[in-house]
């Protein structure tokens, strides 16, 4: 048995949890805050059999992995008005995943 601890962006949490649950994974969500940027995250606790770890991680990667997105960038100088020309493509998202061995598991 393994415990997957996945820290995902709060905005990625709904789709990630929905798909994990749809694929019969049991998920516990904890609201958390990142250290350096103080951004809102969700920490997912997923207990699963050893042979299903890669499936769970694939779902996390698909729904909460790094991806390119169009974002607004601030104008280069303050006299330039903010327009759609200030849109840039940037790498966003990403998750941190830990997989731990579980010696004992009981549902009480």
PDB file of N, CA and C in Angstrom, residues 10-96:
ATOM      1  N   UNK A  10      -4.523  25.401  -6.229  1.00  0.00           N
ATOM      2  CA  UNK A  10      -5.940  25.390  -5.859  1.00  0.00           C
ATOM      3  C   UNK A  10      -6.839  25.403  -7.088  1.00  0.00           C
ATOM      4  N   UNK A  11      -6.431  26.097  -8.130  1.00  0.00           N
ATOM      5  CA  UNK A  11      -7.247  26.169  -9.354  1.00  0.00           C
ATOM      6  C   UNK A  11      -7.302  24.836 -10.104  1.00  0.00           C
ATOM      7  N   UNK A  12      -6.313  23.971  -9.890  1.00  0.00           N
ATOM      8  CA  UNK A  12      -6.292  22.663 -10.556  1.00  0.00           C
ATOM      9  C   UNK A  12      -7.005  21.581  -9.750  1.00  0.00           C
ATOM     10  N   UNK A  13      -7.318  21.882  -8.512  1.00  0.00           N
ATOM     11  CA  UNK A  13      -7.882  20.864  -7.612  1.00  0.00           C
ATOM     12  C   UNK A  13      -9.215  20.284  -8.074  1.00  0.00           C
ATOM     13  N   UNK A  14     -10.218  21.085  -8.476  1.00  0.00           N
ATOM     14  CA  UNK A  14     -11.516  20.476  -8.804  1.00  0.00           C
ATOM     15  C   UNK A  14     -11.447  19.415  -9.900  1.00  0.00           C
ATOM     16  N   UNK A  15     -10.787  19.709 -11.003  1.00  0.00           N
ATOM     17  CA  UNK A  15     -10.704  18.747 -12.106  1.00  0.00           C
ATOM     18  C   UNK A  15      -9.874  17.529 -11.721  1.00  0.00           C
ATOM     19  N   UNK A  16      -8.800  17.753 -10.970  1.00  0.00           N
ATOM     20  CA  UNK A  16      -7.929  16.651 -10.561  1.00  0.00           C
ATOM     21  C   UNK A  16      -8.673  15.694  -9.638  1.00  0.00           C
ATOM     22  N   UNK A  17      -9.343  16.235  -8.624  1.00  0.00           N
ATOM     23  CA  UNK A  17     -10.084  15.390  -7.674  1.00  0.00           C
ATOM     24  C   UNK A  17     -11.244  14.693  -8.371  1.00  0.00           C
ATOM     25  N   UNK A  18     -11.922  15.399  -9.267  1.00  0.00           N
ATOM     26  CA  UNK A  18     -13.036  14.783  -9.993  1.00  0.00           C
ATOM     27  C   UNK A  18     -12.565  13.548 -10.768  1.00  0.00           C
ATOM     28  N   UNK A  19     -11.455  13.696 -11.487  1.00  0.00           N
ATOM     29  CA  UNK A  19     -10.957  12.569 -12.290  1.00  0.00           C
ATOM     30  C   UNK A  19     -10.435  11.442 -11.410  1.00  0.00           C
ATOM     31  N   UNK A  20      -9.728  11.770 -10.333  1.00  0.00           N
ATOM     32  CA  UNK A  20      -9.248  10.724  -9.418  1.00  0.00           C
ATOM     33  C   UNK A  20     -10.423   9.938  -8.839  1.00  0.00           C
ATOM     34  N   UNK A  21     -11.462  10.644  -8.426  1.00  0.00           N
ATOM     35  CA  UNK A  21     -12.642   9.989  -7.854  1.00  0.00           C
ATOM     36  C   UNK A  21     -13.360   9.151  -8.912  1.00  0.00           C
ATOM     37  N   UNK A  22     -13.446   9.693 -10.112  1.00  0.00           N
ATOM     38  CA  UNK A  22     -14.075   8.975 -11.230  1.00  0.00           C
ATOM     39  C   UNK A  22     -13.346   7.655 -11.510  1.00  0.00           C
ATOM     40  N   UNK A  23     -12.029   7.648 -11.322  1.00  0.00           N
ATOM     41  CA  UNK A  23     -11.221   6.447 -11.557  1.00  0.00           C
ATOM     42  C   UNK A  23     -11.092   5.585 -10.291  1.00  0.00           C
ATOM     43  N   UNK A  24     -11.977   5.817  -9.311  1.00  0.00           N
ATOM     44  CA  UNK A  24     -12.100   5.007  -8.082  1.00  0.00           C
ATOM     45  C   UNK A  24     -10.968   5.180  -7.077  1.00  0.00           C
ATOM     46  N   UNK A  25     -10.289   6.322  -7.100  1.00  0.00           N
ATOM     47  CA  UNK A  25      -9.315   6.622  -6.058  1.00  0.00           C
ATOM     48  C   UNK A  25     -10.032   7.355  -4.935  1.00  0.00           C
ATOM     49  N   UNK A  26      -9.655   7.055  -3.690  1.00  0.00           N
ATOM     50  CA  UNK A  26     -10.184   7.773  -2.540  1.00  0.00           C
ATOM     51  C   UNK A  26      -9.242   8.934  -2.244  1.00  0.00           C
ATOM     52  N   UNK A  27      -9.789  10.149  -2.163  1.00  0.00           N
ATOM     53  CA  UNK A  27      -8.976  11.349  -2.039  1.00  0.00           C
ATOM     54  C   UNK A  27      -9.438  12.172  -0.842  1.00  0.00           C
ATOM     55  N   UNK A  28      -8.484  12.617  -0.040  1.00  0.00           N
ATOM     56  CA  UNK A  28      -8.754  13.586   1.025  1.00  0.00           C
ATOM     57  C   UNK A  28      -8.051  14.871   0.639  1.00  0.00           C
ATOM     58  N   UNK A  29      -8.782  16.005   0.732  1.00  0.00           N
ATOM     59  CA  UNK A  29      -8.246  17.313   0.354  1.00  0.00           C
ATOM     60  C   UNK A  29      -7.948  18.139   1.607  1.00  0.00           C
ATOM     61  N   UNK A  30      -6.816  18.814   1.583  1.00  0.00           N
ATOM     62  CA  UNK A  30      -6.452  19.755   2.638  1.00  0.00           C
ATOM     63  C   UNK A  30      -6.116  21.089   1.980  1.00  0.00           C
ATOM     64  N   UNK A  31      -6.697  22.176   2.460  1.00  0.00           N
ATOM     65  CA  UNK A  31      -6.339  23.499   1.942  1.00  0.00           C
ATOM     66  C   UNK A  31      -5.014  23.906   2.558  1.00  0.00           C
ATOM     67  N   UNK A  32      -4.056  24.281   1.711  1.00  0.00           N
ATOM     68  CA  UNK A  32      -2.726  24.644   2.187  1.00  0.00           C
ATOM     69  C   UNK A  32      -2.258  25.919   1.505  1.00  0.00           C
ATOM     70  N   UNK A  33      -1.174  26.491   2.025  1.00  0.00           N
ATOM     71  CA  UNK A  33      -0.597  27.705   1.464  1.00  0.00           C
ATOM     72  C   UNK A  33       0.888  27.463   1.255  1.00  0.00           C
ATOM     73  N   UNK A  34       1.386  27.836   0.053  1.00  0.00           N
ATOM     74  CA  UNK A  34       2.800  27.673  -0.253  1.00  0.00           C
ATOM     75  C   UNK A  34       3.651  28.652   0.541  1.00  0.00           C
ATOM     76  N   UNK A  35       4.888  28.290   0.771  1.00  0.00           N
ATOM     77  CA  UNK A  35       5.779  29.095   1.597  1.00  0.00           C
ATOM     78  C   UNK A  35       6.273  30.371   0.961  1.00  0.00           C
ATOM     79  N   UNK A  36       7.008  30.288  -0.134  1.00  0.00           N
ATOM     80  CA  UNK A  36       7.688  31.443  -0.704  1.00  0.00           C
ATOM     81  C   UNK A  36       6.722  32.496  -1.243  1.00  0.00           C
ATOM     82  N   UNK A  37       5.789  32.091  -2.104  1.00  0.00           N
ATOM     83  CA  UNK A  37       4.861  33.048  -2.715  1.00  0.00           C
ATOM     84  C   UNK A  37       3.541  33.180  -1.958  1.00  0.00           C
ATOM     85  N   UNK A  38       3.355  32.378  -0.925  1.00  0.00           N
ATOM     86  CA  UNK A  38       2.122  32.383  -0.137  1.00  0.00           C
ATOM     87  C   UNK A  38       0.891  32.160  -1.021  1.00  0.00           C
ATOM     88  N   UNK A  39       1.011  31.266  -2.005  1.00  0.00           N
ATOM     89  CA  UNK A  39      -0.106  30.969  -2.900  1.00  0.00           C
ATOM     90  C   UNK A  39      -0.953  29.839  -2.340  1.00  0.00           C
ATOM     91  N   UNK A  40      -2.246  29.876  -2.661  1.00  0.00           N
ATOM     92  CA  UNK A  40      -3.162  28.846  -2.181  1.00  0.00           C
ATOM     93  C   UNK A  40      -2.941  27.565  -2.973  1.00  0.00           C
ATOM     94  N   UNK A  41      -2.852  26.469  -2.239  1.00  0.00           N
ATOM     95  CA  UNK A  41      -2.684  25.142  -2.819  1.00  0.00           C
ATOM     96  C   UNK A  41      -3.725  24.220  -2.213  1.00  0.00           C
ATOM     97  N   UNK A  42      -3.793  23.040  -2.762  1.00  0.00           N
ATOM     98  CA  UNK A  42      -4.545  21.959  -2.145  1.00  0.00           C
ATOM     99  C   UNK A  42      -3.602  20.773  -2.050  1.00  0.00           C
ATOM    100  N   UNK A  43      -3.539  20.172  -0.872  1.00  0.00           N
ATOM    101  CA  UNK A  43      -2.742  18.969  -0.693  1.00  0.00           C
ATOM    102  C   UNK A  43      -3.691  17.784  -0.714  1.00  0.00           C
ATOM    103  N   UNK A  44      -3.432  16.855  -1.611  1.00  0.00           N
ATOM    104  CA  UNK A  44      -4.272  15.666  -1.774  1.00  0.00           C
ATOM    105  C   UNK A  44      -3.590  14.477  -1.109  1.00  0.00           C
ATOM    106  N   UNK A  45      -4.343  13.731  -0.335  1.00  0.00           N
ATOM    107  CA  UNK A  45      -3.872  12.479   0.263  1.00  0.00           C
ATOM    108  C   UNK A  45      -4.618  11.351  -0.429  1.00  0.00           C
ATOM    109  N   UNK A  46      -3.862  10.461  -1.056  1.00  0.00           N
ATOM    110  CA  UNK A  46      -4.457   9.381  -1.832  1.00  0.00           C
ATOM    111  C   UNK A  46      -3.832   8.068  -1.382  1.00  0.00           C
ATOM    112  N   UNK A  47      -4.618   7.217  -0.761  1.00  0.00           N
ATOM    113  CA  UNK A  47      -4.147   5.888  -0.394  1.00  0.00           C
ATOM    114  C   UNK A  47      -4.506   4.924  -1.503  1.00  0.00           C
ATOM    115  N   UNK A  48      -3.533   4.134  -1.960  1.00  0.00           N
ATOM    116  CA  UNK A  48      -3.822   3.225  -3.075  1.00  0.00           C
ATOM    117  C   UNK A  48      -2.897   2.015  -3.047  1.00  0.00           C
ATOM    118  N   UNK A  49      -3.260   1.021  -3.822  1.00  0.00           N
ATOM    119  CA  UNK A  49      -2.419  -0.167  -3.979  1.00  0.00           C
ATOM    120  C   UNK A  49      -1.175   0.193  -4.781  1.00  0.00           C
ATOM    121  N   UNK A  50      -0.115  -0.555  -4.549  1.00  0.00           N
ATOM    122  CA  UNK A  50       1.170  -0.299  -5.210  1.00  0.00           C
ATOM    123  C   UNK A  50       1.044  -0.245  -6.734  1.00  0.00           C
ATOM    124  N   UNK A  51       0.233  -1.128  -7.303  1.00  0.00           N
ATOM    125  CA  UNK A  51       0.139  -1.206  -8.762  1.00  0.00           C
ATOM    126  C   UNK A  51      -0.700  -0.089  -9.389  1.00  0.00           C
ATOM    127  N   UNK A  52      -1.326   0.761  -8.573  1.00  0.00           N
ATOM    128  CA  UNK A  52      -2.145   1.856  -9.108  1.00  0.00           C
ATOM    129  C   UNK A  52      -1.494   3.226  -8.948  1.00  0.00           C
ATOM    130  N   UNK A  53      -0.287   3.267  -8.387  1.00  0.00           N
ATOM    131  CA  UNK A  53       0.400   4.541  -8.154  1.00  0.00           C
ATOM    132  C   UNK A  53       0.635   5.285  -9.464  1.00  0.00           C
ATOM    133  N   UNK A  54       1.135   4.606 -10.478  1.00  0.00           N
ATOM    134  CA  UNK A  54       1.418   5.266 -11.755  1.00  0.00           C
ATOM    135  C   UNK A  54       0.156   5.825 -12.401  1.00  0.00           C
ATOM    136  N   UNK A  55      -0.984   5.125 -12.237  1.00  0.00           N
ATOM    137  CA  UNK A  55      -2.252   5.624 -12.781  1.00  0.00           C
ATOM    138  C   UNK A  55      -2.663   6.927 -12.095  1.00  0.00           C
ATOM    139  N   UNK A  56      -2.534   6.973 -10.783  1.00  0.00           N
ATOM    140  CA  UNK A  56      -2.893   8.184 -10.033  1.00  0.00           C
ATOM    141  C   UNK A  56      -1.985   9.347 -10.420  1.00  0.00           C
ATOM    142  N   UNK A  57      -0.690   9.084 -10.528  1.00  0.00           N
ATOM    143  CA  UNK A  57       0.257  10.145 -10.895  1.00  0.00           C
ATOM    144  C   UNK A  57      -0.011  10.647 -12.312  1.00  0.00           C
ATOM    145  N   UNK A  58      -0.404   9.761 -13.211  1.00  0.00           N
ATOM    146  CA  UNK A  58      -0.732  10.176 -14.582  1.00  0.00           C
ATOM    147  C   UNK A  58      -1.930  11.135 -14.584  1.00  0.00           C
ATOM    148  N   UNK A  59      -2.911  10.879 -13.740  1.00  0.00           N
ATOM    149  CA  UNK A  59      -4.072  11.769 -13.637  1.00  0.00           C
ATOM    150  C   UNK A  59      -3.644  13.127 -13.083  1.00  0.00           C
ATOM    151  N   UNK A  60      -2.825  13.109 -12.040  1.00  0.00           N
ATOM    152  CA  UNK A  60      -2.343  14.364 -11.453  1.00  0.00           C
ATOM    153  C   UNK A  60      -1.558  15.159 -12.492  1.00  0.00           C
ATOM    154  N   UNK A  61      -0.714  14.482 -13.233  1.00  0.00           N
ATOM    155  CA  UNK A  61       0.083  15.160 -14.261  1.00  0.00           C
ATOM    156  C   UNK A  61      -0.814  15.763 -15.341  1.00  0.00           C
ATOM    157  N   UNK A  62      -1.838  15.036 -15.751  1.00  0.00           N
ATOM    158  CA  UNK A  62      -2.732  15.522 -16.811  1.00  0.00           C
ATOM    159  C   UNK A  62      -3.536  16.744 -16.365  1.00  0.00           C
ATOM    160  N   UNK A  63      -4.059  16.725 -15.139  1.00  0.00           N
ATOM    161  CA  UNK A  63      -4.960  17.783 -14.695  1.00  0.00           C
ATOM    162  C   UNK A  63      -4.288  18.856 -13.843  1.00  0.00           C
ATOM    163  N   UNK A  64      -3.090  18.593 -13.331  1.00  0.00           N
ATOM    164  CA  UNK A  64      -2.418  19.577 -12.473  1.00  0.00           C
ATOM    165  C   UNK A  64      -0.932  19.686 -12.792  1.00  0.00           C
ATOM    166  N   UNK A  65      -0.556  19.282 -13.992  1.00  0.00           N
ATOM    167  CA  UNK A  65       0.839  19.364 -14.396  1.00  0.00           C
ATOM    168  C   UNK A  65       1.169  20.715 -15.014  1.00  0.00           C
ATOM    169  N   UNK A  66       2.427  20.921 -15.321  1.00  0.00           N
ATOM    170  CA  UNK A  66       2.856  22.166 -15.964  1.00  0.00           C
ATOM    171  C   UNK A  66       2.331  22.214 -17.388  1.00  0.00           C
ATOM    172  N   UNK A  67       1.952  23.414 -17.802  1.00  0.00           N
ATOM    173  CA  UNK A  67       1.429  23.599 -19.145  1.00  0.00           C
ATOM    174  C   UNK A  67       1.624  25.043 -19.577  1.00  0.00           C
ATOM    175  N   UNK A  68       1.560  25.268 -20.872  1.00  0.00           N
ATOM    176  CA  UNK A  68       1.662  26.621 -21.404  1.00  0.00           C
ATOM    177  C   UNK A  68       0.276  27.264 -21.362  1.00  0.00           C
ATOM    178  N   UNK A  69       0.228  28.543 -20.969  1.00  0.00           N
ATOM    179  CA  UNK A  69      -1.028  29.272 -20.899  1.00  0.00           C
ATOM    180  C   UNK A  69      -0.777  30.725 -21.283  1.00  0.00           C
ATOM    181  N   UNK A  70      -1.801  31.360 -21.810  1.00  0.00           N
ATOM    182  CA  UNK A  70      -1.701  32.779 -22.146  1.00  0.00           C
ATOM    183  C   UNK A  70      -2.019  33.579 -20.889  1.00  0.00           C
ATOM    184  N   UNK A  71      -1.096  34.457 -20.511  1.00  0.00           N
ATOM    185  CA  UNK A  71      -1.228  35.276 -19.304  1.00  0.00           C
ATOM    186  C   UNK A  71      -1.016  36.733 -19.668  1.00  0.00           C
ATOM    187  N   UNK A  72      -1.557  37.609 -18.854  1.00  0.00           N
ATOM    188  CA  UNK A  72      -1.326  39.033 -19.084  1.00  0.00           C
ATOM    189  C   UNK A  72      -0.029  39.448 -18.399  1.00  0.00           C
ATOM    190  N   UNK A  73       0.745  40.243 -19.114  1.00  0.00           N
ATOM    191  CA  UNK A  73       2.003  40.759 -18.579  1.00  0.00           C
ATOM    192  C   UNK A  73       1.841  42.253 -18.354  1.00  0.00           C
ATOM    193  N   UNK A  74       2.427  42.783 -17.314  1.00  0.00           N
ATOM    194  CA  UNK A  74       2.313  44.225 -17.092  1.00  0.00           C
ATOM    195  C   UNK A  74       3.030  44.983 -18.207  1.00  0.00           C
ATOM    196  N   UNK A  75       2.567  46.213 -18.517  1.00  0.00           N
ATOM    197  CA  UNK A  75       3.234  47.014 -19.549  1.00  0.00           C
ATOM    198  C   UNK A  75       4.687  47.282 -19.167  1.00  0.00           C
ATOM    199  N   UNK A  76       5.539  47.446 -20.166  1.00  0.00           N
ATOM    200  CA  UNK A  76       6.967  47.685 -19.918  1.00  0.00           C
ATOM    201  C   UNK A  76       7.210  49.037 -19.256  1.00  0.00           C
ATOM    202  N   UNK A  77       6.418  50.034 -19.627  1.00  0.00           N
ATOM    203  CA  UNK A  77       6.532  51.314 -18.923  1.00  0.00           C
ATOM    204  C   UNK A  77       5.129  51.770 -18.536  1.00  0.00           C
ATOM    205  N   UNK A  78       5.029  52.583 -17.530  1.00  0.00           N
ATOM    206  CA  UNK A  78       3.725  52.934 -16.971  1.00  0.00           C
ATOM    207  C   UNK A  78       2.892  53.820 -17.881  1.00  0.00           C
ATOM    208  N   UNK A  79       3.469  54.422 -18.900  1.00  0.00           N
ATOM    209  CA  UNK A  79       2.681  55.268 -19.799  1.00  0.00           C
ATOM    210  C   UNK A  79       2.011  54.453 -20.904  1.00  0.00           C
ATOM    211  N   UNK A  80       2.395  53.164 -21.041  1.00  0.00           N
ATOM    212  CA  UNK A  80       1.791  52.298 -22.050  1.00  0.00           C
ATOM    213  C   UNK A  80       0.487  51.737 -21.497  1.00  0.00           C
ATOM    214  N   UNK A  81      -0.637  51.913 -22.228  1.00  0.00           N
ATOM    215  CA  UNK A  81      -1.904  51.365 -21.726  1.00  0.00           C
ATOM    216  C   UNK A  81      -1.889  49.836 -21.785  1.00  0.00           C
ATOM    217  N   UNK A  82      -2.674  49.231 -20.926  1.00  0.00           N
ATOM    218  CA  UNK A  82      -2.782  47.771 -20.904  1.00  0.00           C
ATOM    219  C   UNK A  82      -3.696  47.343 -22.046  1.00  0.00           C
ATOM    220  N   UNK A  83      -3.191  46.525 -22.955  1.00  0.00           N
ATOM    221  CA  UNK A  83      -3.972  46.059 -24.103  1.00  0.00           C
ATOM    222  C   UNK A  83      -3.762  44.560 -24.268  1.00  0.00           C
ATOM    223  N   UNK A  84      -4.454  43.987 -25.240  1.00  0.00           N
ATOM    224  CA  UNK A  84      -4.284  42.557 -25.510  1.00  0.00           C
ATOM    225  C   UNK A  84      -2.874  42.250 -26.011  1.00  0.00           C
ATOM    226  N   UNK A  85      -2.153  43.283 -26.439  1.00  0.00           N
ATOM    227  CA  UNK A  85      -0.772  43.085 -26.879  1.00  0.00           C
ATOM    228  C   UNK A  85       0.128  42.712 -25.702  1.00  0.00           C
ATOM    229  N   UNK A  86      -0.375  42.891 -24.479  1.00  0.00           N
ATOM    230  CA  UNK A  86       0.395  42.558 -23.284  1.00  0.00           C
ATOM    231  C   UNK A  86       0.239  41.090 -22.886  1.00  0.00           C
ATOM    232  N   UNK A  87      -0.389  40.292 -23.733  1.00  0.00           N
ATOM    233  CA  UNK A  87      -0.558  38.875 -23.438  1.00  0.00           C
ATOM    234  C   UNK A  87       0.695  38.106 -23.850  1.00  0.00           C
ATOM    235  N   UNK A  88       1.133  37.209 -22.978  1.00  0.00           N
ATOM    236  CA  UNK A  88       2.311  36.385 -23.258  1.00  0.00           C
ATOM    237  C   UNK A  88       1.993  34.935 -22.914  1.00  0.00           C
ATOM    238  N   UNK A  89       2.706  34.033 -23.539  1.00  0.00           N
ATOM    239  CA  UNK A  89       2.583  32.621 -23.210  1.00  0.00           C
ATOM    240  C   UNK A  89       3.580  32.309 -22.110  1.00  0.00           C
ATOM    241  N   UNK A  90       3.112  31.617 -21.064  1.00  0.00           N
ATOM    242  CA  UNK A  90       3.985  31.315 -19.933  1.00  0.00           C
ATOM    243  C   UNK A  90       3.712  29.906 -19.428  1.00  0.00           C
ATOM    244  N   UNK A  91       4.716  29.317 -18.812  1.00  0.00           N
ATOM    245  CA  UNK A  91       4.582  28.002 -18.187  1.00  0.00           C
ATOM    246  C   UNK A  91       3.890  28.187 -16.846  1.00  0.00           C
ATOM    247  N   UNK A  92       2.759  27.506 -16.639  1.00  0.00           N
ATOM    248  CA  UNK A  92       1.997  27.629 -15.398  1.00  0.00           C
ATOM    249  C   UNK A  92       1.709  26.242 -14.837  1.00  0.00           C
ATOM    250  N   UNK A  93       1.198  26.226 -13.617  1.00  0.00           N
ATOM    251  CA  UNK A  93       0.791  24.974 -12.987  1.00  0.00           C
ATOM    252  C   UNK A  93       1.971  24.176 -12.476  1.00  0.00           C
ATOM    253  N   UNK A  94       1.709  22.938 -12.246  1.00  0.00           N
ATOM    254  CA  UNK A  94       2.730  22.045 -11.723  1.00  0.00           C
ATOM    255  C   UNK A  94       2.330  21.531 -10.353  1.00  0.00           C
ATOM    256  N   UNK A  95       2.807  20.384 -10.024  1.00  0.00           N
ATOM    257  CA  UNK A  95       2.491  19.735  -8.756  1.00  0.00           C
ATOM    258  C   UNK A  95       3.757  19.154  -8.155  1.00  0.00           C
ATOM    259  N   UNK A  96       3.710  18.961  -6.859  1.00  0.00           N
ATOM    260  CA  UNK A  96       4.772  18.243  -6.162  1.00  0.00           C
ATOM    261  C   UNK A  96       4.146  16.982  -5.609  1.00  0.00           C
TER     262      UNK A  96
END
